[in-house]
Short mmCIF file of C-alpha atoms in Angstrom, two decimals:
data_model
loop_
_atom_site.label_atom_id
_atom_site.label_comp_id
_atom_site.label_asym_id
_atom_site.label_seq_id
_atom_site.Cartn_x
_atom_site.Cartn_y
_atom_site.Cartn_z
CA UNK A 54 21.45 5.27 -37.37
CA UNK A 55 18.10 4.34 -35.85
CA UNK A 56 16.80 0.84 -36.22
CA UNK A 57 13.48 0.42 -38.01
CA UNK A 58 11.74 -0.07 -34.73
CA UNK A 59 13.01 3.15 -33.28
CA UNK A 60 13.16 5.41 -36.30
CA UNK A 61 10.98 8.49 -35.90
CA UNK A 62 7.59 7.84 -37.47
CA UNK A 63 5.98 10.15 -39.97
CA UNK A 64 4.86 13.31 -38.19
CA UNK A 65 1.19 12.86 -39.13
CA UNK A 66 1.20 9.26 -37.93
CA UNK A 67 2.78 10.22 -34.61
CA UNK A 68 0.24 13.00 -34.11
CA UNK A 69 -2.57 10.51 -34.74
CA UNK A 70 -1.07 8.15 -32.16
CA UNK A 71 -0.78 11.01 -29.66
CA UNK A 72 -4.36 12.12 -30.36
CA UNK A 73 -5.70 8.60 -29.85
CA UNK A 74 -3.88 8.21 -26.53
CA UNK A 75 -4.83 11.71 -25.35
CA UNK A 76 -8.53 11.38 -26.16
CA UNK A 77 -8.70 7.94 -24.61
CA UNK A 78 -6.96 8.99 -21.39
CA UNK A 79 -9.10 12.15 -21.23
CA UNK A 80 -12.27 10.06 -21.27
CA UNK A 81 -10.89 7.60 -18.74
CA UNK A 82 -9.85 10.41 -16.37
CA UNK A 83 -13.12 12.26 -16.93
CA UNK A 84 -14.92 9.19 -15.66
CA UNK A 85 -12.58 8.75 -12.72
CA UNK A 86 -12.46 12.40 -11.62
CA UNK A 87 -16.18 12.86 -12.09
CA UNK A 88 -16.68 10.34 -9.33
CA UNK A 89 -14.22 12.19 -7.07
CA UNK A 90 -15.97 15.53 -7.57
CA UNK A 91 -19.40 13.99 -7.05
CA UNK A 92 -18.11 12.25 -3.91
CA UNK A 93 -17.08 15.61 -2.49
CA UNK A 94 -20.29 17.42 -3.48
CA UNK A 95 -23.36 15.16 -3.42
CA UNK A 96 -22.66 11.47 -2.82
CA UNK A 97 -22.58 11.93 0.96
CA UNK A 98 -26.23 13.06 0.87
CA UNK A 99 -27.41 10.64 -1.81
CA UNK A 100 -25.78 7.41 -0.62
CA UNK A 101 -24.96 8.07 3.08
CA UNK A 102 -27.82 10.31 4.24
CA UNK A 103 -27.99 8.96 7.81
CA UNK A 104 -24.47 10.14 8.68
CA UNK A 105 -23.14 13.41 10.03
CA UNK A 106 -22.23 15.62 7.00
CA UNK A 107 -18.44 15.30 7.51
CA UNK A 108 -18.73 11.60 8.33
CA UNK A 109 -20.84 11.18 5.19
CA UNK A 110 -18.09 12.87 3.22
CA UNK A 111 -15.55 10.47 4.74
CA UNK A 112 -17.69 7.49 3.74
CA UNK A 113 -18.12 8.97 0.27
CA UNK A 114 -14.35 9.36 -0.08
CA UNK A 115 -13.96 5.79 1.17
CA UNK A 116 -15.88 4.50 -1.85
CA UNK A 117 -13.68 6.86 -3.90
CA UNK A 118 -10.58 5.17 -2.44
CA UNK A 119 -11.93 1.72 -3.31
CA UNK A 120 -11.34 2.54 -6.98
CA UNK A 121 -7.64 2.90 -6.25
CA UNK A 122 -7.56 -0.47 -4.51
CA UNK A 123 -8.61 -2.12 -7.78
CA UNK A 124 -5.96 -0.32 -9.84
CA UNK A 125 -3.05 -2.67 -8.93
CA UNK A 126 -5.14 -5.67 -9.99
CA UNK A 127 -5.89 -3.88 -13.26
CA UNK A 128 -2.19 -3.14 -13.66
CA UNK A 129 -1.30 -6.83 -13.20
CA UNK A 130 -3.96 -8.19 -15.56
CA UNK A 131 -3.71 -5.55 -18.27
CA UNK A 132 0.09 -5.45 -17.98
CA UNK A 133 0.35 -9.22 -18.39
CA UNK A 134 -1.84 -9.39 -21.48
CA UNK A 135 -0.57 -6.08 -22.83
CA UNK A 136 2.96 -7.46 -22.86
CA UNK A 137 1.79 -10.66 -24.54
CA UNK A 138 -0.94 -9.46 -26.94
CA UNK A 139 -0.11 -5.80 -27.52
CA UNK A 140 -0.96 -2.36 -26.18
CA UNK A 141 -3.86 -1.50 -28.50
CA UNK A 142 -6.23 -4.41 -27.71
CA UNK A 143 -6.04 -3.81 -23.98
CA UNK A 144 -6.56 -0.07 -24.36
CA UNK A 145 -9.83 -0.67 -26.19
CA UNK A 146 -11.00 -3.01 -23.43
CA UNK A 147 -10.09 -0.56 -20.65
CA UNK A 148 -12.06 2.21 -22.34
CA UNK A 149 -15.17 0.03 -22.65
CA UNK A 150 -15.00 -1.06 -19.02
CA UNK A 151 -14.48 2.45 -17.64
CA UNK A 152 -17.18 4.03 -19.78
CA UNK A 153 -19.69 1.28 -19.04
CA UNK A 154 -19.19 1.57 -15.28
CA UNK A 155 -19.51 5.36 -15.35
CA UNK A 156 -22.69 5.23 -17.44
CA UNK A 157 -24.14 2.71 -14.99
CA UNK A 158 -23.45 5.05 -12.05
CA UNK A 159 -25.63 7.61 -13.80
CA UNK A 160 -28.51 5.12 -13.71
CA UNK A 161 -27.94 3.96 -10.13
CA UNK A 162 -30.81 4.27 -7.62
CA UNK A 163 -29.90 6.20 -4.47
CA UNK A 164 -30.24 5.31 -0.79
CA UNK A 165 -33.71 6.84 -0.71
CA UNK A 166 -34.89 4.26 -3.28
CA UNK A 167 -33.13 0.98 -2.45
CA UNK A 168 -31.52 1.64 0.92
CA UNK A 169 -28.16 0.11 1.80
CA UNK A 170 -27.91 -1.67 -1.55
CA UNK A 171 -27.22 1.72 -3.20
CA UNK A 172 -23.75 2.30 -1.68
CA UNK A 173 -22.91 -1.39 -2.29
CA UNK A 174 -23.65 -1.07 -6.01
CA UNK A 175 -21.81 2.23 -6.12
CA UNK A 176 -18.74 0.55 -4.61
CA UNK A 177 -18.87 -2.31 -7.14
CA UNK A 178 -18.99 0.10 -10.07
CA UNK A 179 -16.14 2.09 -8.53
CA UNK A 180 -14.09 -1.13 -8.40
CA UNK A 181 -14.69 -1.64 -12.14
CA UNK A 182 -13.55 1.94 -12.78
CA UNK A 183 -10.37 1.43 -10.79
CA UNK A 184 -9.61 -1.90 -12.49
CA UNK A 185 -9.95 -0.31 -15.94
CA UNK A 186 -7.86 2.74 -15.07
CA UNK A 187 -5.14 0.50 -13.63
CA UNK A 188 -4.63 -0.92 -17.10
CA UNK A 189 -5.21 2.27 -19.08
CA UNK A 190 -2.28 4.44 -18.05
CA UNK A 191 0.57 2.07 -18.91
CA UNK A 192 -0.79 1.19 -22.35
CA UNK A 193 -1.55 4.78 -23.32
CA UNK A 194 1.88 6.19 -22.48
CA UNK A 195 3.71 3.19 -23.98
CA UNK A 196 1.84 3.46 -27.26
CA UNK A 197 3.21 6.99 -27.68
CA UNK A 198 6.65 6.35 -26.16
CA UNK A 199 7.29 3.33 -28.37
CA UNK A 200 6.21 5.13 -31.55
CA UNK A 201 8.46 8.15 -31.02
CA UNK A 202 12.22 8.65 -30.96
CA UNK A 203 14.40 9.35 -27.94
CA UNK A 204 15.14 12.98 -28.80
CA UNK A 205 11.60 14.25 -28.07
CA UNK A 206 10.13 11.32 -26.19
CA UNK A 207 9.56 13.37 -23.05
CA UNK A 208 7.50 15.91 -24.99
CA UNK A 209 5.36 13.47 -26.97
CA UNK A 210 4.86 11.03 -24.09
CA UNK A 211 3.68 13.88 -21.88
CA UNK A 212 0.61 14.42 -24.08
CA UNK A 213 -1.26 11.34 -22.78
CA UNK A 214 -0.50 12.78 -19.33
CA UNK A 215 -2.51 15.86 -20.23
CA UNK A 216 -5.51 13.55 -20.30
CA UNK A 217 -5.61 13.89 -16.50
CA UNK A 218 -6.12 17.68 -16.40
CA UNK A 219 -8.25 17.47 -19.54
CA UNK A 220 -10.48 14.90 -17.86
CA UNK A 221 -10.52 16.99 -14.69
CA UNK A 222 -11.34 20.07 -16.78
CA UNK A 223 -14.17 18.30 -18.56
CA UNK A 224 -15.62 16.74 -15.39
CA UNK A 225 -15.34 19.94 -13.35
CA UNK A 226 -16.64 22.03 -16.25
CA UNK A 227 -19.77 19.91 -16.67
CA UNK A 228 -20.43 19.95 -12.92
CA UNK A 229 -19.78 23.69 -12.75
CA UNK A 230 -22.32 24.41 -15.52
CA UNK A 231 -24.92 22.18 -13.91
CA UNK A 232 -24.50 23.71 -10.44
CA UNK A 233 -24.76 27.16 -12.01
CA UNK A 234 -27.98 26.54 -13.95
CA UNK A 235 -29.73 24.15 -11.56
CA UNK A 236 -30.95 24.68 -8.03
CA UNK A 237 -29.33 22.61 -5.28
CA UNK A 238 -32.52 20.54 -5.07
CA UNK A 239 -32.61 19.83 -8.82
CA UNK A 240 -28.90 18.99 -8.96
CA UNK A 241 -29.21 16.63 -5.98
CA UNK A 242 -32.33 15.02 -7.41
CA UNK A 243 -31.37 14.34 -11.03
CA UNK A 244 -28.80 16.85 -12.32
CA UNK A 245 -25.80 14.94 -10.95
CA UNK A 246 -26.66 12.01 -13.26
CA UNK A 247 -26.14 13.98 -16.49
CA UNK A 248 -22.31 14.04 -16.53
CA UNK A 249 -22.19 10.29 -15.81
CA UNK A 250 -24.58 9.51 -18.65
CA UNK A 251 -22.54 11.70 -21.02
CA UNK A 252 -19.74 9.17 -20.64
CA UNK A 253 -21.57 6.85 -23.04
CA UNK A 254 -21.23 9.36 -25.88
CA UNK A 255 -17.59 10.05 -25.06
CA UNK A 256 -16.72 6.35 -25.11
CA UNK A 257 -18.11 5.95 -28.64
CA UNK A 258 -15.90 8.82 -29.83
CA UNK A 259 -12.89 7.42 -28.00
CA UNK A 260 -13.32 3.93 -29.46
CA UNK A 261 -13.61 5.28 -33.00
CA UNK A 262 -10.29 7.09 -32.65
CA UNK A 263 -8.46 4.41 -30.67
CA UNK A 264 -9.36 1.65 -33.14
CA UNK A 265 -7.79 3.65 -35.97
CA UNK A 266 -4.20 3.49 -34.69
CA UNK A 267 -1.60 0.77 -35.22
CA UNK A 268 0.22 -1.31 -32.65
CA UNK A 269 3.58 -0.09 -31.30
CA UNK A 270 6.43 -0.91 -33.77
CA UNK A 271 8.82 -1.60 -30.89
CA UNK A 272 6.40 -4.18 -29.46
CA UNK A 273 5.80 -5.79 -32.87
CA UNK A 274 9.54 -6.14 -33.45
CA UNK A 275 10.02 -7.65 -29.99
CA UNK A 276 7.12 -10.04 -30.55
CA UNK A 277 8.55 -11.22 -33.89
CA UNK A 278 11.94 -11.87 -32.34
CA UNK A 279 10.43 -13.70 -29.39
CA UNK A 280 8.35 -15.91 -31.68
CA UNK A 281 11.42 -16.67 -33.78
CA UNK A 282 13.79 -17.46 -30.94
CA UNK A 283 11.30 -18.76 -28.37
CA UNK A 284 13.56 -17.22 -25.77
CA UNK A 285 13.14 -15.48 -22.43
CA UNK A 286 10.33 -17.69 -21.20
CA UNK A 287 9.66 -15.46 -18.21
CA UNK A 288 8.93 -12.38 -20.29
CA UNK A 289 6.94 -14.39 -22.82
CA UNK A 290 4.77 -16.32 -20.36
CA UNK A 291 4.78 -14.30 -17.16
CA UNK A 292 5.91 -10.68 -17.70
CA UNK A 293 5.11 -9.86 -14.04
CA UNK A 294 7.61 -12.47 -12.81
CA UNK A 295 10.24 -11.10 -15.17
CA UNK A 296 9.63 -7.58 -13.92
CA UNK A 297 10.08 -8.57 -10.29
CA UNK A 298 13.22 -10.54 -11.17
CA UNK A 299 14.99 -8.01 -13.41
CA UNK A 300 13.43 -4.65 -12.52
CA UNK A 301 12.45 -4.77 -8.85
CA UNK A 302 14.59 -1.72 -8.04
CA UNK A 303 12.92 0.24 -10.85
CA UNK A 304 9.49 -0.73 -9.54
CA UNK A 305 10.43 0.64 -6.10
CA UNK A 306 11.79 3.85 -7.65
CA UNK A 307 8.60 4.32 -9.66
CA UNK A 308 6.46 3.76 -6.58
CA UNK A 309 8.45 6.28 -4.56
CA UNK A 310 8.35 8.80 -7.40
CA UNK A 311 4.57 8.54 -7.48
CA UNK A 312 4.00 9.37 -3.81
CA UNK A 313 4.25 13.18 -3.91
CA UNK A 314 2.76 13.39 -7.40
CA UNK A 315 -0.29 11.31 -6.53
CA UNK A 316 -0.97 12.63 -3.02
CA UNK A 317 -0.53 16.30 -3.93
CA UNK A 318 -2.82 16.00 -6.94
CA UNK A 319 -5.79 14.59 -5.05
CA UNK A 320 -5.34 17.01 -2.17
CA UNK A 321 -5.25 19.94 -4.60
CA UNK A 322 -8.15 18.85 -6.82
CA UNK A 323 -10.47 16.60 -4.75
CA UNK A 324 -9.95 17.49 -1.09
CA UNK A 325 -9.92 21.20 -1.96
CA UNK A 326 -13.65 20.98 -2.70
CA UNK A 327 -14.24 19.89 0.89
CA UNK A 328 -11.74 22.22 2.59
CA UNK A 329 -12.68 25.36 0.69
CA UNK A 330 -16.43 24.89 1.20
CA UNK A 331 -16.33 23.84 4.88
CA UNK A 332 -13.34 25.63 6.42
CA UNK A 333 -12.91 28.69 4.20
CA UNK A 334 -16.60 29.36 3.61
CA UNK A 335 -16.26 29.29 -0.18
CA UNK A 336 -19.27 28.30 -2.29
CA UNK A 337 -19.29 25.08 -4.31
CA UNK A 338 -19.42 27.10 -7.52
CA UNK A 339 -16.36 29.17 -6.58
CA UNK A 340 -14.35 26.09 -5.60
CA UNK A 341 -15.28 24.30 -8.83
CA UNK A 342 -14.38 27.35 -10.92
CA UNK A 343 -10.94 27.61 -9.35
CA UNK A 344 -10.19 23.95 -10.12
CA UNK A 345 -11.61 24.42 -13.62
CA UNK A 346 -9.31 27.35 -14.52
CA UNK A 347 -6.27 25.83 -12.82
CA UNK A 348 -6.80 22.54 -14.71
CA UNK A 349 -6.72 24.43 -18.01
CA UNK A 350 -3.37 25.96 -17.07
CA UNK A 351 -2.17 22.56 -15.87
CA UNK A 352 -3.04 21.10 -19.28
CA UNK A 353 -0.90 23.69 -21.08
CA UNK A 354 2.13 23.39 -18.83
CA UNK A 355 2.49 19.59 -18.91
CA UNK A 356 3.90 19.41 -22.49
CA UNK A 357 6.24 22.29 -21.62
CA UNK A 358 7.63 20.34 -18.67
CA UNK A 359 7.88 17.26 -20.91
CA UNK A 360 9.95 19.23 -23.45
CA UNK A 361 12.21 20.49 -20.67
CA UNK A 362 12.79 16.89 -19.56
CA UNK A 363 14.18 16.21 -23.06
CA UNK A 364 16.70 19.03 -22.55
CA UNK A 365 17.50 18.81 -18.84
CA UNK A 366 16.73 15.17 -18.11
CA UNK A 367 13.82 13.39 -16.42
CA UNK A 368 15.28 13.53 -12.90
CA UNK A 369 15.98 17.30 -12.63
CA UNK A 370 12.49 18.25 -13.83
CA UNK A 371 10.86 15.66 -11.56
CA UNK A 372 12.81 16.96 -8.56
CA UNK A 373 11.71 20.54 -9.28
CA UNK A 374 8.11 19.40 -8.95
CA UNK A 375 8.63 17.28 -5.83
CA UNK A 376 10.51 19.99 -3.93
CA UNK A 377 8.18 22.72 -5.20
CA UNK A 378 4.98 20.97 -4.11
CA UNK A 379 6.40 20.40 -0.63
CA UNK A 380 7.39 24.04 -0.24
CA UNK A 381 4.03 25.26 -1.56
CA UNK A 382 1.75 23.47 0.91
CA UNK A 383 1.73 26.03 3.73
CA UNK A 384 1.20 29.00 1.35
CA UNK A 385 -1.43 26.89 -0.44
CA UNK A 386 -3.68 26.58 2.60
CA UNK A 387 -2.95 30.11 3.81
CA UNK A 388 -4.23 31.51 0.51
CA UNK A 389 -7.38 29.37 0.62
CA UNK A 390 -8.11 30.47 4.20
CA UNK A 391 -8.53 34.07 3.02
CA UNK A 392 -11.74 33.01 1.23
CA UNK A 393 -11.00 35.15 -1.83
CA UNK A 394 -11.44 33.68 -5.30
CA UNK A 395 -8.19 35.18 -6.60
CA UNK A 396 -6.15 33.66 -3.78
CA UNK A 397 -7.94 30.34 -4.14
CA UNK A 398 -7.19 30.29 -7.86
CA UNK A 399 -3.53 31.19 -7.25
CA UNK A 400 -3.17 28.42 -4.66
CA UNK A 401 -4.60 25.70 -6.91
CA UNK A 402 -2.86 26.91 -10.09
CA UNK A 403 0.66 27.05 -8.61
CA UNK A 404 0.10 23.68 -6.98
CA UNK A 405 -0.95 22.06 -10.26
CA UNK A 406 1.87 23.68 -12.26
CA UNK A 407 4.40 22.24 -9.80
CA UNK A 408 2.58 18.91 -9.93
CA UNK A 409 3.00 18.98 -13.72
CA UNK A 410 6.79 19.00 -13.32
CA UNK A 411 6.46 15.51 -11.84
CA UNK A 412 3.61 14.25 -13.98
CA UNK A 413 4.96 15.34 -17.38
CA UNK A 414 8.27 13.40 -17.43
CA UNK A 415 6.73 10.45 -15.61
CA UNK A 416 5.48 8.74 -18.78
CA UNK A 417 8.85 8.71 -20.54
CA UNK A 418 10.78 8.15 -17.29
CA UNK A 419 8.86 5.01 -16.33
CA UNK A 420 8.78 3.69 -19.92
CA UNK A 421 12.55 3.98 -20.22
CA UNK A 422 13.15 1.90 -17.10
CA UNK A 423 11.83 -1.39 -18.46
CA UNK A 424 12.56 -3.84 -21.29
CA UNK A 425 10.00 -4.10 -24.11
CA UNK A 426 8.31 -7.44 -23.34
CA UNK A 427 7.84 -6.49 -19.67
CA UNK A 428 7.40 -2.72 -20.08
CA UNK A 429 3.59 -2.62 -19.83
CA UNK A 430 3.71 -4.71 -16.66
CA UNK A 431 6.64 -2.84 -15.14
CA UNK A 432 5.36 0.68 -15.74
CA UNK A 433 1.82 -0.24 -14.67
CA UNK A 434 2.88 -2.05 -11.50
CA UNK A 435 5.18 0.77 -10.41
CA UNK A 436 2.56 3.43 -11.07
CA UNK A 437 -0.60 1.70 -9.85
CA UNK A 438 0.66 -0.08 -6.75
CA UNK A 439 1.84 3.29 -5.47
CA UNK A 440 -1.64 4.72 -5.98
CA UNK A 441 -3.00 2.44 -3.24
CA UNK A 442 -0.78 4.09 -0.64
CA UNK A 443 -0.81 7.54 -2.23
CA UNK A 444 -3.82 8.80 -4.18
CA UNK A 445 -6.34 6.33 -2.77
CA UNK A 446 -6.30 7.46 0.86
CA UNK A 447 -5.17 11.06 0.22
CA UNK A 448 -8.60 12.77 0.32
CA UNK A 449 -9.68 10.39 3.08
CA UNK A 450 -6.60 11.11 5.23
CA UNK A 451 -6.84 14.84 4.57
CA UNK A 452 -10.53 14.90 5.55
CA UNK A 453 -9.85 12.84 8.69
CA UNK A 454 -6.99 15.17 9.71
CA UNK A 455 -9.24 18.17 9.21
CA UNK A 456 -11.96 16.53 11.28
CA UNK A 457 -9.58 15.61 14.13
CA UNK A 458 -7.44 18.75 14.29
CA UNK A 459 -9.58 21.43 12.67
CA UNK A 460 -6.44 22.78 11.01
CA UNK A 461 -4.63 22.55 7.67
CA UNK A 462 -1.19 22.16 9.29
CA UNK A 463 -1.29 18.33 9.61
CA UNK A 464 -2.48 18.09 5.99
CA UNK A 465 0.41 20.26 4.78
CA UNK A 466 2.89 18.13 6.76
CA UNK A 467 1.36 15.00 5.21
CA UNK A 468 2.06 16.26 1.68
CA UNK A 469 5.55 17.46 2.66
CA UNK A 470 6.41 13.98 3.98
CA UNK A 471 5.33 12.49 0.64
CA UNK A 472 7.51 15.04 -1.18
CA UNK A 473 10.56 14.01 0.84
CA UNK A 474 9.96 10.36 -0.02
CA UNK A 475 9.72 11.19 -3.72
CA UNK A 476 12.90 13.27 -3.63
CA UNK A 477 14.79 10.30 -2.15
CA UNK A 478 13.38 7.86 -4.74
CA UNK A 479 14.15 10.05 -7.76
CA UNK A 480 17.62 10.92 -6.42
CA UNK A 481 18.41 7.19 -6.32
CA UNK A 482 17.32 6.62 -9.93
CA UNK A 483 19.55 6.86 -12.98
CA UNK A 484 18.89 9.33 -15.78
CA UNK A 485 17.09 7.62 -18.68
CA UNK A 486 16.39 10.27 -21.33
CA UNK A 487 18.95 8.99 -23.89
CA UNK A 488 17.84 5.36 -23.80
CA UNK A 489 16.56 3.65 -26.95
CA UNK A 490 13.44 1.71 -26.00
CA UNK A 491 14.34 -1.08 -28.43
CA UNK A 492 17.76 -1.46 -26.79
CA UNK A 493 16.94 -1.59 -23.09
CA UNK A 494 18.00 -4.89 -21.57
CA UNK A 495 16.82 -6.13 -18.19
CA UNK A 496 19.40 -6.16 -15.47
CA UNK A 497 19.45 -7.14 -11.83
CA UNK A 498 21.95 -4.42 -11.07
CA UNK A 499 21.15 -1.27 -9.17
CA UNK A 500 19.73 1.43 -11.34
CA UNK A 501 17.69 -0.96 -13.44
CA UNK A 502 18.08 -1.49 -17.21
CA UNK A 503 21.21 -0.78 -19.16
CA UNK A 504 21.71 0.40 -22.71
CA UNK A 505 23.28 -2.07 -25.07
CA UNK A 506 24.40 -1.79 -28.72
CA UNK A 507 22.01 -3.34 -31.20
CA UNK A 508 24.63 -5.89 -32.26
CA UNK A 509 25.00 -7.06 -28.69
CA UNK A 510 21.30 -7.63 -28.11
CA UNK A 511 20.28 -11.16 -27.28
CA UNK A 512 16.96 -12.79 -26.56
CA UNK A 513 16.97 -11.39 -23.03
CA UNK A 514 16.42 -7.87 -24.39
CA UNK A 515 12.91 -8.90 -25.23
#
């Protein structure tokens, strides 16, 4: 029989929790991906006009990568306070920070107006975006994971993950409409600001929904027990220290698991806008449309992969994605090189569907690795520290390889190497799909946390 903390919530309540997490993550990812798309399309001309076009793109992607550098700091700060104060409060703060920074980018003067100060301010605002996103992901997936039951946790926890393709879909869709209805001169002059300014409206909607949900019952139970017993000082005062003491192997597994997922995603969705338009001779509109349609398909397939992880396990589904992405890279670039829209769409769609096999179970998989009072910190650290080595430099490395070699082969080998690393990391992990989140105790043993009967739980479980 399920304990009160882990009993399945009323269906309507769970759907409201899922909706709040999904809408919040969609807005956060809209803001983040909008920057990536703009970096590939116009920021090189607006903020680095004195550089060679490809060098300007590299510099533009460098400011894009800066946002990833701030994500680990966001993971540490938001994880620490999220494990002490609760998931909901920190999620509201992350949404305000991300939306405010994005809105400010829409008001930012360009290099033509204020010179070198323009890229400096752009970089500062990108740092704020990265800091906020570093704290967003862990809280959003935990809020859903800790409200649901183990039987369908993979399915429900995958819904906040759909915020990534939904945000990509929204950002790409807005840019696609603007590039279609505006001339290149109008878009470069003022049209690019519109999607950034729209973030202000989206944040208001997101806050209204996010403030309406309750705190995680698993966290509230753990907090009550910790306050009563005054035990496990590490988890209570410094969750990060407790994570590194009890869950360091799980952090390494999570980081390795993120490599192929993160690198492949930014190559497929951000770098593709550069490669398709410069090497394959595809128009900006065609490239944007292919990412737009593929993101819609990606959105639909993520919950399906999450449901399969409830039946097959987190590891088998994750491995399907890691192996599949690696095998797809050479056909991916070969299809793009043909210059046809159909082949371009097929390349991006298959790549994102395979990416979804990693991204969908990731939320439940990482949540199930860590004990409750250090779960926000553990999941966030594992996910966001990996992004510095994976997603942050991915478009930058891919663009540099293209510049140096003039070929897609080194880029494909780069993604394949990341896939091999992820396969090794996931193969070393233990299956977690049957774990009760209220009964996961920290352990220094290999494989991370262990399941323990409720009667055997002591203060260390918290």
